[in-house]
Structures are given as structure tokens and as C-alpha cells.
Coordinates of C-alpha atoms and ligand atoms in Angstrom, one line a residue:
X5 CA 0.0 0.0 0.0
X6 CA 2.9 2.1 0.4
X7 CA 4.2 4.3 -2.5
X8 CA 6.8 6.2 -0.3
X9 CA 10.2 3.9 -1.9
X10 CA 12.0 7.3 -1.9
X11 CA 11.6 8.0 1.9
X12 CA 14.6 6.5 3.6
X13 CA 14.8 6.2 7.6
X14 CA 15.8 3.8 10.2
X15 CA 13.6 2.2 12.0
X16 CA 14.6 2.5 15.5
X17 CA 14.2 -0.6 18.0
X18 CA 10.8 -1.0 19.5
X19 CA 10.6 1.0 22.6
X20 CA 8.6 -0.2 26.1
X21 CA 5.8 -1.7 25.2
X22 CA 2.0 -0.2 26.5
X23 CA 0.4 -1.4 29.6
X24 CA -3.3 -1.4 28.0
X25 CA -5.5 -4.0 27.7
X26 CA -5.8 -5.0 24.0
X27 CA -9.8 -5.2 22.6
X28 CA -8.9 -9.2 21.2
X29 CA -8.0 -9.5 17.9
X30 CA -11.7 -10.0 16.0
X31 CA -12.5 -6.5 15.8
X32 CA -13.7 -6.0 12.3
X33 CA -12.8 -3.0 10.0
X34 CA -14.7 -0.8 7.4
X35 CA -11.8 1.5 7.0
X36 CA -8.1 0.0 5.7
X37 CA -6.5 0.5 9.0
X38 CA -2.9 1.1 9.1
X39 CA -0.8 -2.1 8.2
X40 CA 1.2 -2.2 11.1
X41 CA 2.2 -5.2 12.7
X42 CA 4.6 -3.5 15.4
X43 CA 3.7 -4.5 18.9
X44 CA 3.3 -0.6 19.7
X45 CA 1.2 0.3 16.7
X46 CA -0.7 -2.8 17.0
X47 CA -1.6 -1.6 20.8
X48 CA -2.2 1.8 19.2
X49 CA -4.7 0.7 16.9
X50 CA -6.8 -1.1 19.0
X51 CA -6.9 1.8 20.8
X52 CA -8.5 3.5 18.5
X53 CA -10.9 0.6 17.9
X54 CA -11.2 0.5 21.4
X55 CA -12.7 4.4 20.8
X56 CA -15.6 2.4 18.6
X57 CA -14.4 5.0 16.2
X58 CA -12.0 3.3 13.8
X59 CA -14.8 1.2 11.8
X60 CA -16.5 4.5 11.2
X61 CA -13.8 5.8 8.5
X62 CA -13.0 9.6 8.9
X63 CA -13.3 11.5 6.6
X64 CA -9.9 12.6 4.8
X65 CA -9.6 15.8 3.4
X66 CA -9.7 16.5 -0.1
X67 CA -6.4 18.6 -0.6
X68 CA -3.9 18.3 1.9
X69 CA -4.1 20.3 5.0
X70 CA -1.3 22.3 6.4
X71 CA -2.1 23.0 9.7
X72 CA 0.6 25.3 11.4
X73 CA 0.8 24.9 15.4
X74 CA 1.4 28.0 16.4
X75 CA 2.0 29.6 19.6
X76 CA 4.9 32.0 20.6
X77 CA 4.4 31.1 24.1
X78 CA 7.0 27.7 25.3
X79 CA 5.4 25.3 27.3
X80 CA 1.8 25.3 26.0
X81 CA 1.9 22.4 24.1
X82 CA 2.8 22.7 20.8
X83 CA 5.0 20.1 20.1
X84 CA 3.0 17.5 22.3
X85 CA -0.2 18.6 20.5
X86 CA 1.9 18.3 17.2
X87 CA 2.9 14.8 17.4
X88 CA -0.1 13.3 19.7
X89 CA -2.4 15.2 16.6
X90 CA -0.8 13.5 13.7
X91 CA 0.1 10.1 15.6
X92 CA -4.1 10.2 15.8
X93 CA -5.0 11.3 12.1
X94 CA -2.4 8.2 10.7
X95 CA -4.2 6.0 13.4
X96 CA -7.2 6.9 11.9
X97 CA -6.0 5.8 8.6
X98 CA -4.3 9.5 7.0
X99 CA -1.2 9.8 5.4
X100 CA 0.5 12.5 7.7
X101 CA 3.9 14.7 7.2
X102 CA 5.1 16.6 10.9
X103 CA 7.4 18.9 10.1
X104 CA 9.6 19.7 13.1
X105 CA 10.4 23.7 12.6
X106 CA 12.3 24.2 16.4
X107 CA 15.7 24.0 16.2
X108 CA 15.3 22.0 19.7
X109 CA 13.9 19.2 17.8
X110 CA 11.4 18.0 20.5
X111 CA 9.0 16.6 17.9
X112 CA 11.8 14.5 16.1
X113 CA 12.3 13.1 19.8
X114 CA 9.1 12.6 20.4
X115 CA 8.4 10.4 17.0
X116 CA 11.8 8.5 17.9
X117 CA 13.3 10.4 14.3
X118 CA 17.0 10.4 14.9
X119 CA 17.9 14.1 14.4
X120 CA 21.6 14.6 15.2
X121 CA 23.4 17.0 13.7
X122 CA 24.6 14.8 10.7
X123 CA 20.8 14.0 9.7
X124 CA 19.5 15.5 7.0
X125 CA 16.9 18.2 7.9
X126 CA 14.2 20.6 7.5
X127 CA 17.3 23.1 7.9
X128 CA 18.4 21.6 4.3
X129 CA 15.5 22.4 3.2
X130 CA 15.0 25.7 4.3
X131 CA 18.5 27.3 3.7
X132 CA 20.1 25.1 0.9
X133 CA 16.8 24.3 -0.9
X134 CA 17.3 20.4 -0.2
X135 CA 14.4 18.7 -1.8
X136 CA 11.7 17.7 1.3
X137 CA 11.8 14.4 0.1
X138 CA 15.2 13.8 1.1
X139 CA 14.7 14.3 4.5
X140 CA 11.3 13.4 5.5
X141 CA 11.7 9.6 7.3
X142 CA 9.0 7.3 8.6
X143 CA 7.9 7.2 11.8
X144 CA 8.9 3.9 13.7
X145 CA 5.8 2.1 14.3
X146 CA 3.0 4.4 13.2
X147 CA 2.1 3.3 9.7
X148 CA 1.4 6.6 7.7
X149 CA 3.1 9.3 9.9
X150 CA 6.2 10.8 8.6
X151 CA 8.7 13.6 10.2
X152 CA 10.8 15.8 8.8
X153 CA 13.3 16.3 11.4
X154 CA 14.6 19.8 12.9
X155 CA 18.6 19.2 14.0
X156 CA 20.2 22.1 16.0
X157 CA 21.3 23.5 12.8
X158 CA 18.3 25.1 12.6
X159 CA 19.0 27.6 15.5
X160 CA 21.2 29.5 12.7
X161 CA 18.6 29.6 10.1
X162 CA 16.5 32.3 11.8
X163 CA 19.7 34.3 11.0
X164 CA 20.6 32.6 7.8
X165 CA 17.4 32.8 5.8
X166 CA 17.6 36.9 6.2
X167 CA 19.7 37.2 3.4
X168 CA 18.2 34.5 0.8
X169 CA 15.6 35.2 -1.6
X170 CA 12.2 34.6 -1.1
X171 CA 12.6 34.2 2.5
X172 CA 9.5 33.8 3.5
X173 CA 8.5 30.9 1.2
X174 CA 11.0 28.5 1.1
X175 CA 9.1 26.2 3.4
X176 CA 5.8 26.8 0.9
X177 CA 7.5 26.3 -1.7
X178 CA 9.4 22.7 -0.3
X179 CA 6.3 21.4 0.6
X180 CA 4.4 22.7 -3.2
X181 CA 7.1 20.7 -4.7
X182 CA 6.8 17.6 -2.6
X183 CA 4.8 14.9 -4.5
X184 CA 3.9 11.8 -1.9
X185 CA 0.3 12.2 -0.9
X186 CA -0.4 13.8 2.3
X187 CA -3.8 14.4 3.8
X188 CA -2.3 16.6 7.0
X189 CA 1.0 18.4 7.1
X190 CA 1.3 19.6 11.0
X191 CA 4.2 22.1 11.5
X192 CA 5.6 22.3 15.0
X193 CA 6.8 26.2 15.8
X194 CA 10.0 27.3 17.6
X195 CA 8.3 29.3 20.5
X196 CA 8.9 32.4 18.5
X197 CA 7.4 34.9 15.7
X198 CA 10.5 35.1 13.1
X199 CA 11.4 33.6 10.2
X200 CA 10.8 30.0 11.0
X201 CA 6.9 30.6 11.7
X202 CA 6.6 33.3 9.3
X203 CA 7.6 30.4 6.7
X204 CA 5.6 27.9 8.4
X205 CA 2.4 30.6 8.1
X206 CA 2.9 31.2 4.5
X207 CA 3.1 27.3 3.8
X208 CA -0.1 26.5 5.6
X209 CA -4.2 27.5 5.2
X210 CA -5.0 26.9 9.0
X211 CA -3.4 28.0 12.1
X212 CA -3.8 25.7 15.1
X213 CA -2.9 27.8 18.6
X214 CA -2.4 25.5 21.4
X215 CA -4.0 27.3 24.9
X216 CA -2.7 25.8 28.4
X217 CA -5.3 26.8 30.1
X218 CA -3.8 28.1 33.0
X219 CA -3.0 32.0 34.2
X220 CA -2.4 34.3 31.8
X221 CA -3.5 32.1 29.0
X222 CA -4.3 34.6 26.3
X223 CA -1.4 37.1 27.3
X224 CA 1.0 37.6 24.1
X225 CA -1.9 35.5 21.7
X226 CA -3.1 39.5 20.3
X227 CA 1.0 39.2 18.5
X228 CA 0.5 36.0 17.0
X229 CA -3.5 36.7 16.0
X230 CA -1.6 40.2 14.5
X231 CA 0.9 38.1 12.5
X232 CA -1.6 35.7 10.9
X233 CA -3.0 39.2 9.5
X234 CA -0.6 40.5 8.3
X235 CA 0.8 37.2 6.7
X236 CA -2.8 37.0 5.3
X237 CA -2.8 40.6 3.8
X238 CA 1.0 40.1 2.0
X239 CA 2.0 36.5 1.3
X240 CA -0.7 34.2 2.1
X241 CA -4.7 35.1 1.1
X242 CA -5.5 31.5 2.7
X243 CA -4.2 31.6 6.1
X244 CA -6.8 31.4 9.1
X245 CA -6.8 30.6 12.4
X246 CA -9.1 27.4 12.0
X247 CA -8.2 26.0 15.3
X248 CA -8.0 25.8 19.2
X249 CA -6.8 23.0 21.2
X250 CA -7.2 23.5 25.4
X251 CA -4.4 22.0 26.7
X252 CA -3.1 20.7 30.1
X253 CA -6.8 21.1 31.0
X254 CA -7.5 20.1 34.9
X255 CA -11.1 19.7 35.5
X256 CA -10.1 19.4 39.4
X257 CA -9.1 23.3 39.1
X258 CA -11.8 26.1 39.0
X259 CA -8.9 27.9 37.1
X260 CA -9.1 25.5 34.4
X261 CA -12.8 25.9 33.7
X262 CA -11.9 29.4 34.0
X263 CA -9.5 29.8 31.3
X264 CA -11.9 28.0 29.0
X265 CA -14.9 29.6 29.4
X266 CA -12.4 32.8 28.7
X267 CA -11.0 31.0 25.5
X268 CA -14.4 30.1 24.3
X269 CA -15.4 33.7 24.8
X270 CA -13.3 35.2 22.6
X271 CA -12.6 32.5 20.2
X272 CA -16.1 31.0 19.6
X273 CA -16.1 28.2 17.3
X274 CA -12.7 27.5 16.5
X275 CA -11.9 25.7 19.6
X276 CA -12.5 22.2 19.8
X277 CA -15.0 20.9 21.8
X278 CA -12.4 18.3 23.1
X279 CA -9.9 19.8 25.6
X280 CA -6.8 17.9 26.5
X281 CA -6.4 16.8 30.4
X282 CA -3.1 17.6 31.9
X283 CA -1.4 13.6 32.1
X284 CA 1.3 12.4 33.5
X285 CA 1.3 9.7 30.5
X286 CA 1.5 12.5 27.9
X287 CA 4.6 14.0 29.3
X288 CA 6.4 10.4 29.9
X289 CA 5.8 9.2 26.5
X290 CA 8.6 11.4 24.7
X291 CA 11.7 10.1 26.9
X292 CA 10.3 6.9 25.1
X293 CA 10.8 8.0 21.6
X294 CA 7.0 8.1 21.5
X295 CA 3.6 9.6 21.1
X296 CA 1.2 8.5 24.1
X297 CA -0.9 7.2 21.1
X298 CA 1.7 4.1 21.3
X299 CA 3.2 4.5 25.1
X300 CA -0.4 4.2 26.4
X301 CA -2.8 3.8 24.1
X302 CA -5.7 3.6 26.9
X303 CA -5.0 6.8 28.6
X304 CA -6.9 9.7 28.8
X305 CA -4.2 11.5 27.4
X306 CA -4.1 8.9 24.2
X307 CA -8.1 9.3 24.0
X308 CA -8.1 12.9 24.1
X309 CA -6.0 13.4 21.5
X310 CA -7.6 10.8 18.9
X311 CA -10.9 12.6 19.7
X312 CA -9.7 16.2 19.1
X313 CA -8.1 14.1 16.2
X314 CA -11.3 13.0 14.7
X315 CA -13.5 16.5 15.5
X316 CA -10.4 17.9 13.4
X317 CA -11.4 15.5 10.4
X318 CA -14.9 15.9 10.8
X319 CA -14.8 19.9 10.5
X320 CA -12.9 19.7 7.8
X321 CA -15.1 18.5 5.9
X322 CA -17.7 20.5 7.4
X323 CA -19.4 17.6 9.4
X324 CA -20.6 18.4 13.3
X325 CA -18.9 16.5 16.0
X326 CA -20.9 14.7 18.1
X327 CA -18.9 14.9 21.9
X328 CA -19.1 11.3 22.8
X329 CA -17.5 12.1 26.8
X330 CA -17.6 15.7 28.2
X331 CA -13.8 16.5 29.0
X332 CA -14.5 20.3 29.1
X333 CA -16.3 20.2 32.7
X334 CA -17.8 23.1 33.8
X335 CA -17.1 26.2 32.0
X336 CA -19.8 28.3 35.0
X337 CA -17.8 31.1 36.0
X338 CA -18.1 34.5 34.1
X339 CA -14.9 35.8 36.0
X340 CA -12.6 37.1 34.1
X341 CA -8.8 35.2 35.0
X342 CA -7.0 36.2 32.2
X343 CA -5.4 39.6 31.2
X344 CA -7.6 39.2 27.8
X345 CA -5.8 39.0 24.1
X346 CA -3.2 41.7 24.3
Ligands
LIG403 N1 -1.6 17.4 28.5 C1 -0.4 17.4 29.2 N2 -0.2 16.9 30.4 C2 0.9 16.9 31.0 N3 2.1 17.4 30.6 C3 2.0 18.0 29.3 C4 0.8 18.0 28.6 N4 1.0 18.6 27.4 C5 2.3 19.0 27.4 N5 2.9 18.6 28.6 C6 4.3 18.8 29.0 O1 4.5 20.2 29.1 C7 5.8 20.6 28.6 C8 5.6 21.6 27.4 O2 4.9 21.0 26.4 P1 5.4 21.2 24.9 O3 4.5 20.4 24.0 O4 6.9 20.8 24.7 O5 5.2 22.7 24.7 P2 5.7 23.7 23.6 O6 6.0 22.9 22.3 O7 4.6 24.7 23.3 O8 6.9 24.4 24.1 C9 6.4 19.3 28.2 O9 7.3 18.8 29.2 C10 5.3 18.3 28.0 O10 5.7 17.0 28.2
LIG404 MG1 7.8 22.8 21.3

């Protein structure tokens, strides 16, 4: 099923296996699922059968999506959103690219993509025009999920690309001229609003912002909104914020519903109905190499992000989502705890 001969990786060993419960192995199928015969993917799929979601078939999109997670604050959730998202759309049976854009490489970590400095990178690609294809590698034991790796190279591009032509574009134009079909292309940001994310704004339709939903969770967010408009008004027609994910969400917290009801407030539709719970699972599962999609398939954390995952698919192709667990809790209070979009 595979037509991806020119993508070249390693496969890395299998890493500690998942302590879930596997669903047996009759579970019948309407959708192909992924062929994966890993022990970790295997888990990971049953997962998602274990959802009663899998036989349903999501919808895939009919051009590729280039979703660009976007959020100049560190520590929100970016990359864990990033790679959790796209482990869940190839679980669901899409072809997905992550491109890793932070020179710190956590999402090449994450997706056990080795990204020393000798790798070939997205840094290639960006400042010596290096076709994408030469760098992107599959992800060990997610059938369909790919990476193109960020090395620490890419800490000199910001710098670098100043000077080259077309600046902006080079990561639009990498990705017009790769040819494998893609159904999602998730870009991880640096925690920054320079050249890396300017590129990664003019390559992508739809902006995906990441809240934690903790203090000050909109503070800074009015600097990126203003940098999606005026990327919109010069380089890129398309670009929209089409997407919120609450993050790190603690429905224990009053602060938590808090933030969301403030989020919702000001954002409206765009943020998903799902929120992700803060998890211990989640934040263990990239010293693994992994996604929690494969380091604990059962978890909340793994379940949260297959359903924002699937809501994802559904809207777009302009299908309502149907909440199948409320994980927003209570979003009562109208008390303001955040310093509003500044
Ligand atoms: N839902 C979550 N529950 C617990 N820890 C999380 C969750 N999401 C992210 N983290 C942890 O928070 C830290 C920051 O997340 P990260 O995705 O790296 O943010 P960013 O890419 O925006 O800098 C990481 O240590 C990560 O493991
Ligand atoms: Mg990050």
C-alpha cells in the first residue's frame, strides 16, 4: 500500500511496550487500517478501535491540510499537540507529514526520528533548498506518519534565511514541490514569531494555537492573531486561524474551567469541543521516543487526543462532532482570570 520507496529512515528498536488491555484480535474493520504489525502500533490501533471510532472511517480531506501549530508562548503544548495530533489522524488511517520547525527538535524526539546534527533536515530544506523528500523519514511504528526532522542547525537559520531570496517561502515552496500524498501536514513552531513561523504561516491554510489553560493564557496570543494578518494581507490570502486545542486542562481546578470559558469567549467556534487533560502519560511518552498514542494507548491523554483528532477530520469537511465524553467540565464562571488577548 505504500508508494513512499524514496523515503529513507531507520527504523529504531521497538521501545517499552503499552500497559493497556488490548480489545482481542476480531475487531472488524470498514476503514483499511494502518498495516502495522509493530507491537506498539498494534496496541495503538486497538486503541483506536477501542474508541468504537475506527470502523466509522474519517473523513480525509480533499487537498492536503497544512495545519501550522502556532503559539509564541514555550510550554503550551505545541509540540505535544503536534505529534499526539498526527500520531491520531495516521491512526485513523491518513497519510501525515510533521514537520519539526524548532531548532530544539522535541518533535523529532518525540516520533523517535533520529535528528543529530549529521541528519539530514528541515534546515536543508530551508536554507540550501534540499528537496523535502530527502529528509522526510518514517515514523517507527506508526504506519502513515512521517517527520521531517529539525537538528540544531536550525538555530542558525533564523539568521541565515535573512539574506536568501524569497525568504518567506522557502518552506511553501518545499512542501508545493513535494509529490507523496499527504492528507495533513502539522508544523511544530519554535516558541517564536521570526522567520521560522513566518515560513511555516505562509506554507499553511490553517493556524492551530495550542492554549494551556492556565494564568495568563491569552497574554501575548493578540502578537500572533496580528501576525496571521498581516501574513494573510502580503504573502498568504489563505491563512486562518481554523483552530483551538485547550491544553493541560485540569477539570479538578476552577482555574481551568476558567480559562476555558475565557477562550471560548473570545474565540467562539474554533476551539474544539475536546480539551486535553493535563497527564502524567503525555509528558512520559517522549523520553520513550513516542507519542502516548503508542506509550499508552488507553490513557486519557491517548483518548483525548484521537478525539480532538477525529473533531479535526470531521470539520474539515464541514461535518458536526458529536462529543461522545464531556472533558470540558464546567465552563460556569463568568470571572474574568485572564489579562484578555493583548
Ligand atoms: N496534557 C499534558 N499533560 C501533562 N504534561 C503535558 C501536557 N502537554 C504537554 N505537557 C508537557 O509540558 C511541557 C511543554 O509541552 P510542549 O508540548 O513541549 O510545549 P511547547 O512545544 O509549546 O513548548 C512538556 O514537558 C510536555 O511533556
Ligand atoms: Mg515545542
Amino acid at each position: 500500500m505504500r508508494s513512499d520507496a524514496n523515503i529513507a529512515g531507520p527504523m529504531t528498536d521497538p521501545v517499552p511496550g503499552p500497559r493497556t488491555e488490548s480489545a482481542g484480535d476480531g475487531v472488524s474493520r470498514e476503514t483499511p487500517p494502518p498495516m502495522d504489525d509493530t507491537p506498539i502500533g498494534r496496541a495503538a490501533q486497538l486503541a483506536v478501535e477501542a474508541l468504537g471510532r475506527a470502523g466509522e472511517g474519517l473523513p480525509r480531506p480533499d487537498q492536503t491540510r497544512v495545519m501550522v501549530v502556532a503559539n509564541q508562548k514555550g510550554g503550551v503544548g505545541k509540540t505535544t499537540s503536534t505529534v499526539n495530533l498526527a500520531a491520531s489522524l495516521a491512526l485513523h488511517g491518513a497519510r501525515v507529514l510533521v514537520v519539526d520547525l524548532d531548532p530544539q527538535g522535541n518533535a523529532s524526539t518525540a516520533l523517535g526520528i533520529d535528528h543529530h546534527a549529521e541528519v539530514p533536515s528541515i534546515y536543508d530544506v530551508l536554507v540550501d533548498s534540499r528537496p523535502l523528500s530527502e529528509v522526510v523519514q518514517p515514523v517507527p511504528d506508526i504506519e502513515g506518519l512521517f517527520c521531517a526532522p529539525a537538528t540544531i542547525d536550525l538555530a542558525g537559520a533564523e539568521i541565515e534565511l535573512v539574506s536568501l531570496v524569497a525568504r518567506e517561502s522557502r518552506l511553501q515552496r518545499a512542501i508545493q514541490a513535494y509529490e507523496q500524498p499527504l492528507d495533513y501536514i502539522l508544523i511544530d513552531c519554535p516558541p517564536s514569531l521570526g522567520l521560522l513561523t513566518v515560513n511555516a504561516l505562509v506554507a499553511g491554510a490553517e493556524v492551530l494555537i495550542p492554549i494551556q489553560c492556565e494564568y495568563y493564557a491569552l497574554e501575548g496570543l493578540g502578537q500572533l492573531l496580528r501576525n496571521v494578518d498581516l501574513v494573510r494581507g502580503h504573502l498568504n490570502p489563505d491563512l486562518h486561524v481554523s483552530t483551538i486545542l485547550l491544553t493541560m486542562y485540569d477539570g479538578r481546578t476552577r482555574l481551568a474551567s476558567q480559562v476555558a470559558e475565557e477562550v471560548r469567549t473570545h474565540f467562539g467556534k474554533e476551539v474544539l469541543r475536546t480539551s486535553i487533560p493535563r497527564s502524567v502519560r503525555i509528558s512520559e511518552a517522549p523520553s520513550y521516543g513516542q507519542t502516548v498514542l503508542t506509550y499508552d494507548p488507553g490513557s486519557s491523554g491517548s483518548l483525548s487526543y484521537l478525539e480532538a483528532a477525529r473533531e479535526i477530520a470531521l470539520r474539515g469537511v464541514g461535518l458536526h462532532y458529536e462529543a461522545q465524553h464531556a472533558r470540558t467540565g464546567s465552563q460556569t464562571s463568568q470571572q474574568s482570570v485572564s489579562e484578555g488577548i493583548q
